[in-house]
Coordinates of C-alpha atoms in Angstrom, one line a residue:
M1 CA 163.4 -76.4 17.6
H2 CA 162.4 -78.7 20.5
I3 CA 164.9 -78.9 23.3
G4 CA 164.7 -81.6 26.0
R5 CA 167.0 -82.3 28.8
E6 CA 168.7 -85.3 27.1
F7 CA 168.3 -84.5 23.4
H8 CA 167.9 -81.7 21.0
K9 CA 166.1 -81.6 17.6
T10 CA 166.6 -79.1 14.9
V11 CA 164.3 -78.5 12.0
R12 CA 164.9 -75.9 9.3
F13 CA 163.9 -75.4 5.7
G14 CA 166.1 -74.0 3.0
G15 CA 165.1 -70.9 1.1
G16 CA 162.7 -70.9 -2.0
L17 CA 160.5 -73.7 -2.9
V18 CA 161.3 -76.4 -0.4
I19 CA 161.3 -79.9 -1.7
M20 CA 164.3 -81.5 0.4
F21 CA 163.7 -81.6 4.1
Q22 CA 166.4 -82.1 6.7
T23 CA 166.3 -82.5 10.6
L24 CA 168.8 -83.1 13.2
F25 CA 168.7 -84.9 16.4
N26 CA 171.3 -84.8 19.2
F27 CA 171.1 -87.8 21.6
A28 CA 172.9 -88.5 24.8
G29 CA 172.3 -92.3 24.2
M30 CA 170.9 -94.3 21.4
E31 CA 168.1 -95.5 23.6
Q32 CA 166.3 -92.3 22.9
F33 CA 166.3 -92.9 19.2
G34 CA 163.1 -95.0 19.3
A35 CA 161.1 -91.8 19.7
C36 CA 162.2 -90.6 16.2
L37 CA 160.5 -93.8 14.8
K38 CA 157.2 -92.6 16.2
D39 CA 157.6 -88.9 15.4
P40 CA 154.5 -88.1 13.3
E41 CA 156.3 -85.1 11.5
L42 CA 159.0 -87.5 10.3
L43 CA 156.6 -90.1 9.3
A44 CA 154.6 -87.7 7.3
H45 CA 157.7 -86.3 5.5
A46 CA 158.7 -90.0 4.7
R47 CA 155.3 -90.7 3.1
R48 CA 155.7 -87.9 0.6
S49 CA 159.4 -88.6 0.0
R50 CA 160.8 -90.7 -2.7
S51 CA 164.1 -91.3 -0.7
V52 CA 165.0 -91.1 2.9
L53 CA 168.7 -90.9 4.1
I54 CA 169.4 -91.4 7.9
Q55 CA 172.8 -91.0 9.2
F56 CA 174.5 -91.6 12.6
F57 CA 177.6 -89.7 13.7
A58 CA 179.1 -90.9 17.1
S59 CA 182.3 -92.1 18.5
A60 CA 180.7 -95.0 20.4
L61 CA 178.3 -96.5 17.8
D62 CA 177.7 -100.1 19.0
P63 CA 178.2 -102.6 16.1
A64 CA 176.0 -105.2 17.9
V65 CA 172.9 -102.9 17.3
S66 CA 173.5 -102.3 13.7
E67 CA 171.4 -105.0 12.2
P68 CA 168.4 -104.8 14.7
L69 CA 168.6 -101.0 14.5
H70 CA 168.3 -101.2 10.7
A71 CA 165.4 -103.5 10.9
E72 CA 163.5 -101.3 13.2
I73 CA 164.1 -98.3 11.3
C74 CA 162.8 -99.9 8.0
R75 CA 159.6 -100.9 9.7
S76 CA 158.9 -97.2 10.3
F77 CA 160.7 -95.9 7.1
P78 CA 160.6 -98.6 4.4
G79 CA 163.4 -98.4 2.0
A80 CA 165.3 -95.9 4.0
I81 CA 169.0 -95.8 3.4
V82 CA 170.9 -96.0 6.9
T83 CA 174.6 -95.3 7.3
G84 CA 176.7 -94.6 10.3
I85 CA 180.3 -93.7 10.9
T86 CA 182.4 -93.4 14.1
T87 CA 183.9 -90.0 14.7
S88 CA 186.5 -88.1 16.5
G89 CA 183.9 -85.4 17.4
E90 CA 180.3 -84.7 16.2
I91 CA 179.0 -81.6 14.7
Y92 CA 175.5 -80.5 15.4
E93 CA 174.0 -77.2 14.4
G94 CA 177.4 -76.2 13.0
Q95 CA 179.0 -76.7 16.6
F96 CA 181.3 -79.3 18.1
V97 CA 179.6 -81.7 20.6
F98 CA 181.3 -84.5 22.4
H99 CA 180.1 -87.9 23.7
R100 CA 176.7 -87.5 21.6
T101 CA 175.0 -89.3 19.0
V102 CA 174.0 -87.0 16.2
V103 CA 171.3 -88.3 13.8
V104 CA 170.5 -86.6 10.5
F105 CA 167.2 -87.3 8.6
S106 CA 167.3 -86.2 5.0
F107 CA 164.1 -86.5 3.0
F108 CA 164.2 -86.2 -0.7
E109 CA 160.9 -85.7 -2.5
T110 CA 162.1 -86.4 -6.1
S111 CA 165.6 -87.6 -5.8
E112 CA 166.8 -91.3 -5.7
L113 CA 169.5 -92.6 -3.6
H114 CA 171.4 -96.0 -3.8
L115 CA 173.6 -97.6 -1.1
L116 CA 176.5 -99.7 -1.9
S117 CA 179.0 -101.2 0.5
E118 CA 181.9 -103.8 0.7
P119 CA 184.5 -105.0 3.0
C120 CA 187.8 -103.7 2.1
R121 CA 191.0 -104.8 3.8
K122 CA 194.5 -103.5 3.1
G123 CA 195.7 -104.4 -0.2
E124 CA 192.2 -104.7 -1.6
E125 CA 191.5 -101.0 -2.0
A126 CA 191.9 -100.5 -5.7
E127 CA 189.9 -103.5 -6.6
V128 CA 187.1 -102.8 -4.2
G129 CA 186.9 -99.2 -5.5
R130 CA 186.7 -100.5 -9.0
R131 CA 183.9 -102.8 -8.2
L132 CA 182.0 -100.1 -6.4
G133 CA 182.5 -97.6 -9.2
L134 CA 181.2 -100.2 -11.8
A135 CA 178.2 -101.1 -9.5
I136 CA 177.3 -97.5 -9.3
A137 CA 177.6 -96.9 -13.0
E138 CA 175.5 -100.0 -13.8
R139 CA 172.8 -99.3 -11.2
V140 CA 172.4 -95.6 -11.6
G141 CA 174.3 -94.7 -14.7
S142 CA 177.4 -92.5 -14.2
S143 CA 175.8 -89.6 -16.3
S144 CA 172.8 -89.4 -13.8
V145 CA 174.8 -89.4 -10.6
K146 CA 174.8 -85.9 -9.0
G147 CA 177.3 -86.9 -6.2
L148 CA 178.7 -89.7 -4.0
L149 CA 178.9 -89.8 -0.4
L150 CA 181.8 -92.1 0.8
Y151 CA 182.6 -93.4 4.2
A152 CA 185.6 -95.7 4.8
T153 CA 187.8 -97.2 7.4
S154 CA 190.8 -95.2 6.3
Q155 CA 192.9 -95.7 9.3
R156 CA 193.4 -99.3 8.3
M157 CA 193.4 -98.9 4.4
D158 CA 194.7 -96.7 1.7
G159 CA 191.9 -94.2 0.9
A160 CA 193.7 -92.9 -2.1
E161 CA 193.9 -96.4 -3.7
L162 CA 190.2 -96.9 -3.0
L163 CA 189.4 -93.6 -4.9
G164 CA 191.7 -94.5 -7.6
G165 CA 189.8 -97.6 -8.3
M166 CA 186.5 -95.9 -8.3
R167 CA 187.7 -93.0 -10.6
G168 CA 187.8 -95.0 -13.8
S169 CA 184.0 -95.6 -13.8
L170 CA 182.6 -92.3 -12.7
G171 CA 184.0 -89.6 -14.8
S172 CA 183.5 -86.1 -13.2
V173 CA 181.1 -87.0 -10.6
P174 CA 181.9 -85.1 -7.3
V175 CA 182.9 -87.4 -4.4
F176 CA 182.8 -86.2 -0.8
G177 CA 182.9 -87.9 2.7
A178 CA 185.1 -89.0 5.5
G179 CA 187.4 -91.5 7.1
A180 CA 186.2 -93.2 10.2
A181 CA 187.7 -92.1 13.5
S182 CA 187.0 -92.6 17.2
Y183 CA 187.9 -91.2 20.7
D184 CA 186.2 -94.2 22.3
N185 CA 186.6 -97.9 22.0
N186 CA 190.4 -97.6 22.3
G187 CA 190.4 -95.6 19.0
A188 CA 188.7 -98.4 17.1
S189 CA 186.6 -97.2 14.2
W190 CA 184.2 -98.6 11.8
V191 CA 181.4 -97.8 9.2
M192 CA 177.7 -99.0 9.3
A193 CA 175.7 -99.5 6.1
G194 CA 172.4 -101.1 5.6
G195 CA 172.4 -103.1 8.8
K196 CA 176.1 -104.3 8.4
T197 CA 179.1 -103.2 10.3
Y198 CA 182.4 -102.9 8.5
W199 CA 185.5 -102.8 10.6
D200 CA 187.5 -102.7 7.2
G201 CA 185.2 -101.5 4.5
A202 CA 183.6 -98.7 2.6
A203 CA 179.9 -97.4 2.1
V204 CA 178.9 -95.2 -0.9
V205 CA 175.5 -93.3 -1.2
A206 CA 174.9 -92.3 -4.9
F207 CA 172.6 -89.3 -5.4
S208 CA 170.7 -88.7 -8.5
G209 CA 167.6 -86.7 -9.6
D210 CA 166.8 -83.8 -12.1
E211 CA 165.7 -81.6 -9.1
L212 CA 168.8 -82.2 -7.1
E213 CA 171.6 -79.8 -6.8
I214 CA 174.9 -80.4 -4.8
K215 CA 177.6 -77.8 -4.2
V216 CA 180.6 -78.8 -2.4
R217 CA 183.4 -76.6 -1.2
D218 CA 186.6 -77.2 0.8
Y219 CA 189.3 -75.3 2.5
M220 CA 192.4 -76.0 4.5
G221 CA 193.8 -72.9 6.2
W222 CA 197.3 -74.4 6.7
E223 CA 200.2 -72.6 4.8
P224 CA 203.6 -73.9 3.9
L225 CA 206.3 -72.3 5.8
S226 CA 209.6 -74.2 5.6
R227 CA 211.8 -74.9 2.6
K228 CA 210.8 -77.5 0.2
M229 CA 211.9 -81.1 1.0
T230 CA 211.7 -84.2 -1.4
V231 CA 210.3 -87.4 -0.4
T232 CA 213.2 -89.7 -1.0
E233 CA 212.0 -93.0 0.4
I234 CA 208.8 -94.4 1.4
G235 CA 207.5 -97.8 2.8
D236 CA 204.1 -98.1 1.9
P237 CA 202.2 -95.0 0.5
K238 CA 201.4 -93.8 4.1
W239 CA 204.9 -94.3 5.6
I240 CA 207.5 -91.8 4.8
K241 CA 211.0 -93.1 5.5
T242 CA 213.2 -90.1 4.5
L243 CA 213.0 -86.6 3.3
D244 CA 216.1 -85.3 1.4
G245 CA 217.7 -88.6 2.4
V246 CA 217.3 -87.8 6.1
P247 CA 215.0 -89.8 8.4
A248 CA 211.6 -88.0 8.1
A249 CA 210.8 -87.5 11.9
E250 CA 214.2 -85.8 12.3
V251 CA 212.7 -82.9 10.3
Y252 CA 210.3 -82.3 13.1
E253 CA 212.9 -82.5 15.9
K254 CA 215.3 -80.2 14.0
Y255 CA 212.9 -77.4 13.0
L256 CA 210.2 -77.6 15.8
G257 CA 211.8 -79.4 18.6
I258 CA 209.2 -82.1 18.6
R259 CA 210.7 -85.1 20.3
N260 CA 209.6 -88.8 20.3
D261 CA 207.5 -88.8 23.6
E262 CA 203.9 -89.3 24.6
N263 CA 202.9 -85.9 23.2
F264 CA 204.5 -86.5 19.8
F265 CA 201.3 -87.1 17.9
Q266 CA 199.4 -84.1 19.5
H267 CA 202.3 -81.7 18.8
M268 CA 202.6 -82.8 15.1
L269 CA 198.9 -82.3 14.4
E270 CA 199.6 -78.6 14.4
F271 CA 202.3 -78.8 11.7
P272 CA 201.2 -81.2 8.9
L273 CA 203.3 -81.6 5.7
I274 CA 202.0 -79.6 2.8
L275 CA 202.4 -80.6 -0.9
Q276 CA 201.0 -79.7 -4.3
R277 CA 198.6 -82.1 -6.0
G278 CA 197.5 -80.6 -9.3
D279 CA 196.2 -77.2 -8.7
K280 CA 195.6 -77.7 -4.9
L281 CA 197.7 -77.6 -1.8
V282 CA 196.9 -80.7 0.3
A283 CA 198.1 -81.6 3.8
R284 CA 199.5 -84.8 5.1
V285 CA 199.3 -85.2 8.9
P286 CA 201.8 -87.4 10.7
V287 CA 200.0 -89.7 13.1
S288 CA 202.9 -91.6 14.5
R289 CA 206.7 -92.0 14.6
G290 CA 207.9 -95.5 13.4
E291 CA 211.2 -97.4 13.2
N292 CA 214.3 -95.5 12.2
D293 CA 212.5 -92.2 12.6
S294 CA 210.0 -92.8 9.8
L295 CA 206.6 -91.0 9.8
H296 CA 203.2 -92.6 9.5
V297 CA 200.9 -90.2 7.7
A298 CA 197.2 -90.2 7.4
A299 CA 197.1 -90.3 3.6
D300 CA 199.3 -91.2 0.6
V301 CA 202.6 -89.7 -0.5
R302 CA 204.8 -90.4 -3.4
V303 CA 208.6 -90.6 -3.9
G304 CA 209.7 -87.4 -5.6
E305 CA 206.9 -85.2 -4.3
Q306 CA 208.1 -81.9 -2.6
V307 CA 206.7 -81.3 0.9
R308 CA 207.0 -78.4 3.3
L309 CA 206.2 -78.0 7.0
G310 CA 202.9 -76.3 7.3
Y311 CA 201.4 -74.1 10.0
G312 CA 197.9 -73.4 10.8
T313 CA 196.9 -69.7 10.5
P314 CA 193.8 -68.9 12.6
H315 CA 192.9 -65.9 10.2
H316 CA 192.8 -68.3 7.2
I317 CA 190.9 -71.1 9.0
M318 CA 188.2 -68.9 10.5
I319 CA 188.0 -65.6 8.7
A320 CA 189.2 -66.2 5.1
P321 CA 186.5 -68.9 4.5
E322 CA 183.7 -66.6 5.0
D323 CA 183.3 -66.3 1.1
I324 CA 182.9 -70.2 1.0
R325 CA 180.1 -69.9 3.7
N326 CA 178.4 -67.2 1.8
D327 CA 178.8 -69.2 -1.5
L328 CA 176.9 -72.0 0.0
G329 CA 174.4 -69.7 1.7
G330 CA 173.6 -68.1 -1.7
F331 CA 173.1 -71.6 -3.1
E332 CA 170.0 -71.8 -0.7
P333 CA 170.8 -75.2 0.8
Q334 CA 168.1 -77.2 2.4
G335 CA 170.8 -79.4 4.2
I336 CA 174.4 -79.1 5.0
M337 CA 177.0 -81.8 5.8
L338 CA 180.4 -80.9 7.4
F339 CA 183.4 -83.1 7.4
S340 CA 186.3 -81.6 9.3
C341 CA 189.8 -83.1 10.0
Y342 CA 190.4 -84.0 13.7
C343 CA 193.5 -81.9 13.7
R344 CA 191.5 -78.7 13.2
Q345 CA 189.5 -79.5 16.4
V346 CA 192.9 -80.0 18.3
Y347 CA 194.4 -76.9 16.9
L348 CA 191.5 -74.5 17.3
Q349 CA 190.5 -75.8 20.9
E350 CA 187.9 -73.6 22.4
A351 CA 187.7 -71.6 19.3
V352 CA 186.7 -74.6 17.1
N353 CA 183.1 -73.5 16.5
L354 CA 184.2 -70.2 14.9
E355 CA 184.8 -71.7 11.5
T356 CA 181.6 -74.0 11.5
K357 CA 178.7 -72.4 13.3
A358 CA 178.0 -69.9 10.7
F359 CA 176.8 -72.7 8.2
Q360 CA 173.8 -73.2 10.5
Q361 CA 172.3 -70.0 9.5
F362 CA 171.7 -71.3 6.0
A363 CA 170.4 -74.9 6.7
P364 CA 170.5 -77.6 9.3
A365 CA 174.4 -78.4 9.6
A366 CA 175.8 -81.5 10.9
G367 CA 178.8 -83.9 10.5
M368 CA 181.8 -85.1 12.1
Y369 CA 185.4 -84.6 12.8
T370 CA 187.4 -87.2 10.6
Y371 CA 190.5 -89.4 10.0
G372 CA 190.8 -87.8 6.5
E373 CA 188.4 -86.2 4.2
F374 CA 187.4 -87.4 0.6
Y375 CA 186.8 -84.6 -1.8
G376 CA 187.1 -83.8 -5.5
Q377 CA 186.0 -85.0 -9.0
G378 CA 187.5 -86.7 -11.9
E379 CA 191.3 -86.9 -11.8
E380 CA 191.3 -84.5 -8.9
V381 CA 189.4 -86.5 -6.4
Q382 CA 191.7 -87.5 -3.6
M383 CA 192.0 -88.0 0.3
H384 CA 192.8 -84.8 2.2
N385 CA 193.9 -84.1 5.7
A386 CA 193.6 -80.9 7.8
S387 CA 190.6 -79.8 5.5
L388 CA 186.9 -78.9 6.1
V389 CA 184.6 -80.2 3.4
A390 CA 181.2 -78.5 3.3
V391 CA 178.4 -80.1 1.3
A392 CA 175.2 -78.3 0.4
M393 CA 172.2 -80.0 -1.0
R394 CA 168.9 -78.6 -2.5
E395 CA 165.9 -79.9 -4.5
G396 CA 164.2 -77.4 -6.6
R397 CA 165.3 -74.0 -8.1
Q398 CA 166.8 -71.1 -6.2
T399 CA 164.7 -68.0 -5.7
E400 CA 165.6 -64.9 -7.6
S401 CA 166.4 -63.2 -4.3
S402 CA 169.3 -65.5 -3.7
A403 CA 171.9 -63.6 -5.5
A404 CA 172.8 -61.2 -2.6
L405 CA 173.0 -62.2 1.1
P406 CA 173.0 -59.8 3.9
E407 CA 176.4 -59.3 5.5
S408 CA 176.8 -61.5 8.5
S409 CA 177.0 -59.7 11.9
D410 CA 178.5 -63.0 13.5
R411 CA 181.9 -62.7 11.5
P412 CA 184.4 -64.9 13.4
T413 CA 187.2 -62.7 14.8
G414 CA 189.3 -65.0 17.0
T415 CA 191.3 -64.0 20.1
K416 CA 194.2 -61.5 20.4
Q417 CA 196.6 -64.4 20.7
M418 CA 195.2 -65.9 17.5
E419 CA 195.7 -62.6 15.6
M420 CA 199.4 -62.5 16.9
T421 CA 200.0 -66.1 15.7
S422 CA 198.6 -65.3 12.3
R423 CA 200.9 -62.3 12.1
L424 CA 204.0 -64.3 13.1
A425 CA 203.1 -67.1 10.7
K426 CA 202.7 -64.4 8.0
F427 CA 206.1 -63.0 8.8
V428 CA 207.9 -66.5 8.8
G429 CA 206.1 -67.4 5.5
V430 CA 207.3 -64.1 3.9
V431 CA 210.9 -64.6 5.1
V432 CA 211.0 -68.1 3.8
G433 CA 209.8 -67.1 0.5
E434 CA 212.3 -64.4 0.1
L435 CA 215.1 -66.9 1.2
E436 CA 213.8 -69.4 -1.3
Q437 CA 213.8 -66.8 -4.1
A438 CA 217.3 -65.8 -3.2
N439 CA 218.4 -69.5 -3.3
R440 CA 216.8 -70.0 -6.7
E441 CA 218.6 -66.9 -8.0
M442 CA 221.8 -68.2 -6.5
Q443 CA 221.3 -71.7 -7.9
Q444 CA 220.5 -70.1 -11.3
L445 CA 223.9 -68.3 -11.2
M446 CA 225.8 -71.3 -10.1
Q447 CA 224.3 -73.3 -13.1
T448 CA 224.5 -70.6 -15.7
D449 CA 227.4 -69.6 -18.0
R450 CA 227.6 -65.9 -17.5
L451 CA 228.6 -65.1 -21.1
T452 CA 226.1 -67.0 -23.1
G453 CA 223.3 -67.7 -20.5
L454 CA 223.3 -71.4 -21.4
H455 CA 223.8 -74.2 -18.8
N456 CA 227.5 -74.1 -17.6
R457 CA 229.7 -77.2 -17.5
G458 CA 228.7 -78.2 -14.0
K459 CA 225.1 -78.1 -14.8
M460 CA 225.6 -80.2 -18.0
E461 CA 227.6 -82.7 -16.1
D462 CA 224.8 -83.1 -13.6
L463 CA 222.2 -83.6 -16.4
L464 CA 224.6 -86.0 -18.0
S465 CA 224.9 -88.0 -14.7
G466 CA 221.1 -88.3 -14.5
A467 CA 220.8 -89.4 -18.2
M468 CA 223.6 -92.1 -17.6
Q469 CA 221.7 -93.5 -14.6
R470 CA 218.4 -93.8 -16.5
A471 CA 220.3 -95.4 -19.3
E472 CA 221.9 -98.0 -17.0
S473 CA 218.7 -98.8 -15.5
G474 CA 217.2 -99.3 -18.9
E475 CA 214.7 -96.5 -18.5
E476 CA 215.7 -94.6 -21.5
A477 CA 218.8 -93.9 -23.8
F478 CA 220.1 -90.6 -24.8
A479 CA 222.2 -88.9 -27.5
L480 CA 225.0 -86.2 -27.4
I481 CA 225.9 -83.5 -29.9
L482 CA 229.4 -81.9 -29.4
L483 CA 230.0 -78.8 -31.6
D484 CA 233.1 -76.6 -31.9
L485 CA 233.1 -73.3 -33.8
D486 CA 235.5 -73.4 -36.9
R487 CA 238.5 -71.0 -36.8
F488 CA 237.3 -69.2 -33.7
K489 CA 240.9 -68.1 -32.9
D490 CA 241.0 -66.3 -36.2
I491 CA 237.8 -64.3 -35.2
N492 CA 239.4 -63.2 -32.0
D493 CA 242.6 -62.3 -33.7
T494 CA 241.1 -60.5 -36.5
H495 CA 238.2 -58.6 -34.9
G496 CA 239.0 -58.8 -31.3
H497 CA 237.5 -60.6 -28.3
L498 CA 234.5 -58.5 -28.0
S499 CA 233.5 -59.7 -31.4
G500 CA 234.3 -63.3 -30.4
D501 CA 232.1 -63.0 -27.4
A502 CA 229.3 -61.7 -29.6
V503 CA 229.7 -64.7 -31.8
L504 CA 229.5 -67.0 -28.8
R505 CA 226.3 -65.2 -27.5
R506 CA 224.7 -65.4 -30.9
T507 CA 225.4 -69.1 -31.0
A508 CA 224.1 -69.6 -27.7
Q509 CA 220.8 -68.0 -28.8
L510 CA 220.5 -70.2 -31.7
L511 CA 221.0 -73.3 -29.5
Q512 CA 218.6 -72.0 -27.0
G513 CA 215.9 -71.9 -29.7
H514 CA 216.2 -75.7 -29.8
A515 CA 216.5 -76.4 -26.1
G516 CA 213.5 -77.3 -23.9
G517 CA 211.6 -80.6 -23.2
T518 CA 214.0 -83.5 -23.9
V519 CA 216.8 -81.1 -25.2
A520 CA 219.3 -79.3 -23.0
A521 CA 222.1 -77.2 -24.3
G522 CA 225.1 -75.8 -22.5
R523 CA 228.6 -74.3 -23.0
W524 CA 231.2 -77.0 -22.6
G525 CA 234.2 -74.9 -22.7
G526 CA 235.6 -72.1 -24.8
E527 CA 234.1 -72.3 -28.2
E528 CA 232.6 -75.8 -27.6
F529 CA 228.9 -76.5 -26.8
L530 CA 227.2 -79.7 -25.8
I531 CA 223.6 -80.7 -26.5
L532 CA 221.9 -83.7 -24.6
I533 CA 218.9 -85.2 -26.1
R534 CA 216.8 -87.6 -23.9
A535 CA 215.1 -90.6 -25.5
A536 CA 216.9 -90.3 -28.8
D537 CA 219.2 -92.4 -30.9
A538 CA 222.2 -91.2 -33.0
Q539 CA 220.2 -90.8 -36.1
Q540 CA 217.7 -88.3 -34.5
A541 CA 220.5 -86.5 -32.9
G542 CA 222.4 -86.3 -36.3
R543 CA 219.2 -84.6 -37.9
L544 CA 219.0 -82.1 -35.3
A545 CA 222.9 -81.4 -35.6
E546 CA 222.4 -80.9 -39.3
Q547 CA 219.6 -78.5 -38.8
I548 CA 221.6 -76.4 -36.4
R549 CA 224.6 -76.4 -38.7
A550 CA 222.7 -75.2 -41.5
E551 CA 221.0 -72.4 -39.3
L552 CA 224.6 -71.4 -38.1
E553 CA 226.0 -71.2 -41.6
Q554 CA 223.1 -69.0 -42.7
T555 CA 223.3 -66.6 -39.7
D556 CA 224.8 -63.1 -40.1
F557 CA 227.3 -62.5 -37.4
Q558 CA 227.8 -59.0 -38.5
E559 CA 231.4 -58.0 -38.0
A560 CA 232.6 -61.8 -38.0
G561 CA 230.7 -62.5 -41.2
T562 CA 229.8 -66.2 -41.8
V563 CA 230.6 -68.6 -38.9
T564 CA 230.4 -72.4 -39.2
A565 CA 231.0 -75.2 -36.8
S566 CA 231.8 -78.8 -36.8
F567 CA 229.7 -81.5 -35.1
G568 CA 230.3 -84.8 -33.4
V569 CA 227.2 -87.1 -32.6
T570 CA 226.7 -90.3 -30.8
A571 CA 224.3 -92.1 -28.5
S572 CA 224.6 -93.9 -25.2
A573 CA 225.2 -97.7 -25.2
A574 CA 224.1 -99.9 -22.5
G575 CA 226.6 -100.5 -19.7
E576 CA 229.1 -98.0 -21.4
P577 CA 231.1 -95.8 -19.1
V578 CA 230.9 -92.1 -19.5
R579 CA 234.5 -91.8 -20.5
Q580 CA 234.0 -94.1 -23.4
L581 CA 230.9 -92.3 -24.6
F582 CA 232.7 -89.0 -24.6
K583 CA 235.7 -90.3 -26.4
R584 CA 233.5 -91.5 -29.2
V585 CA 231.6 -88.0 -29.5
D586 CA 235.0 -86.3 -29.4
D587 CA 236.4 -88.5 -32.0
A588 CA 233.5 -87.8 -34.2
L589 CA 234.0 -84.1 -33.7
Y590 CA 237.6 -84.2 -34.8
A591 CA 236.8 -86.4 -37.7
A592 CA 234.4 -83.6 -38.8
K593 CA 237.3 -81.1 -38.5
R594 CA 239.7 -83.2 -40.5
G595 CA 237.0 -83.8 -43.1
G596 CA 236.9 -80.1 -43.9
R597 CA 234.9 -78.6 -41.0
N598 CA 231.3 -77.3 -41.3
R599 CA 229.9 -80.8 -41.3
V600 CA 228.3 -83.5 -39.0
V601 CA 229.9 -86.8 -38.2
V602 CA 227.7 -89.5 -36.5
A603 CA 229.5 -92.2 -34.6
E604 CA 227.3 -95.2 -34.2

């Protein structure tokens, strides 16, 4: 490594047969970059490389120099792909640096790289993503792409919509990258690509090649602590208006005492909202407080999603990811890129390097602190917050010795205060989990008929209310089956109430066998049972009722012998009040009784 007073340069090869070559520069100012264009070692690597990728990470990239800088680079490195992105902190040799320009040269001997970029303003994300995806598929072929590096101005656009537009054309290609951020220029951020500057736009580098291998890992380290809250109203996908019907920002004031002052943003960074997307927990970091106590978050949320307040645990952020670092080390990378959320930098403060510096022992590791991280593949690709995404690349095969890595003596341990914070967070998380479990059990008791185990009348009324709302909005119709056990009083009088209870329980078991999915069954009262069937008409419900009637008649109730029931069936009608619906199904049930019992009457 050459170390000068004003800039550093790092050169490192990966293990095994080296084909890819990566080197890092760390400048105090861009005027020093000219020396790179004359570096004989870099020029020699360029001559024997099929593709060259040059990336700039800095908060103060000058848009005015983008075009002449690109032209100057291409004179020394013809055909080089040049990208740049503004940052909220640079990562050099796996460590945080500030007010520096980090430049990464990556030389690929056999791989082919393609750069595509487009302007993209708010509202255009899905269409721009679709065009980028199609262009990649047409130029490279989606089956040949090993990975996509994506940079975008995510502060001023919906990154999730951009990814959604790309997804349809790219199958299971892994996507990784970052949203532009900045601590300079009054927070203004942008992306540079091929000599162009995009204040609102996206740039994609597509990697392909038979010898190229890419491994991507991510981790968060924030854990959910509070009870679950439902997103009940949003503005656009990045504005949460209410949680459980309450203004969203009030949640932070109620539980954490975070008030609407000049430190609101800094305090909230430590406590993102955590939600489940597929099989992953993802974070949504609030970045500002809006009108009527709404919250502006860094990435998309959806109405109906359940979120919880999260808390960063230093143990998970710094220590638990050691297996991820070792996994990438065992991969024998020849270059590593790191994309870490700005909130991790704010949270870890002076300990920020403890989670990233170990990557440098495997390969030259550089990157940035972001405004959102892109990661995933197929249907799981999405925009993240509060995460670190590590990307390892290699050309050529691993050596046989790569299976076992020596145990690192540089294991991050954190401070005593961090250890105490982790234990406190663990305690709070366990307590919240126990309370939630107790609440679930209480809710189950409150909604369950104690004798039969079916839904009780209160729960069935709740389900019926929801079904009525969907029917009134035209979303879906539903049907009801009301059944009453025939001559149940005679069973109690002849065999006793214990025998009658056994009949009710056995009937409930039979009904439970048909419940699930769109069918809900409950005890309506005494010997009456109600079945609600979503997205069904009267004829469909009638066939189910007849099936249940026949099964009931053929069941051996032991002491009580044969037991039958009478059934009334009907379906909802548009604009019909619930009272009228129930009168119709009740009349159908009594028509079955009057008709001789043990029969089904369908009221159209």
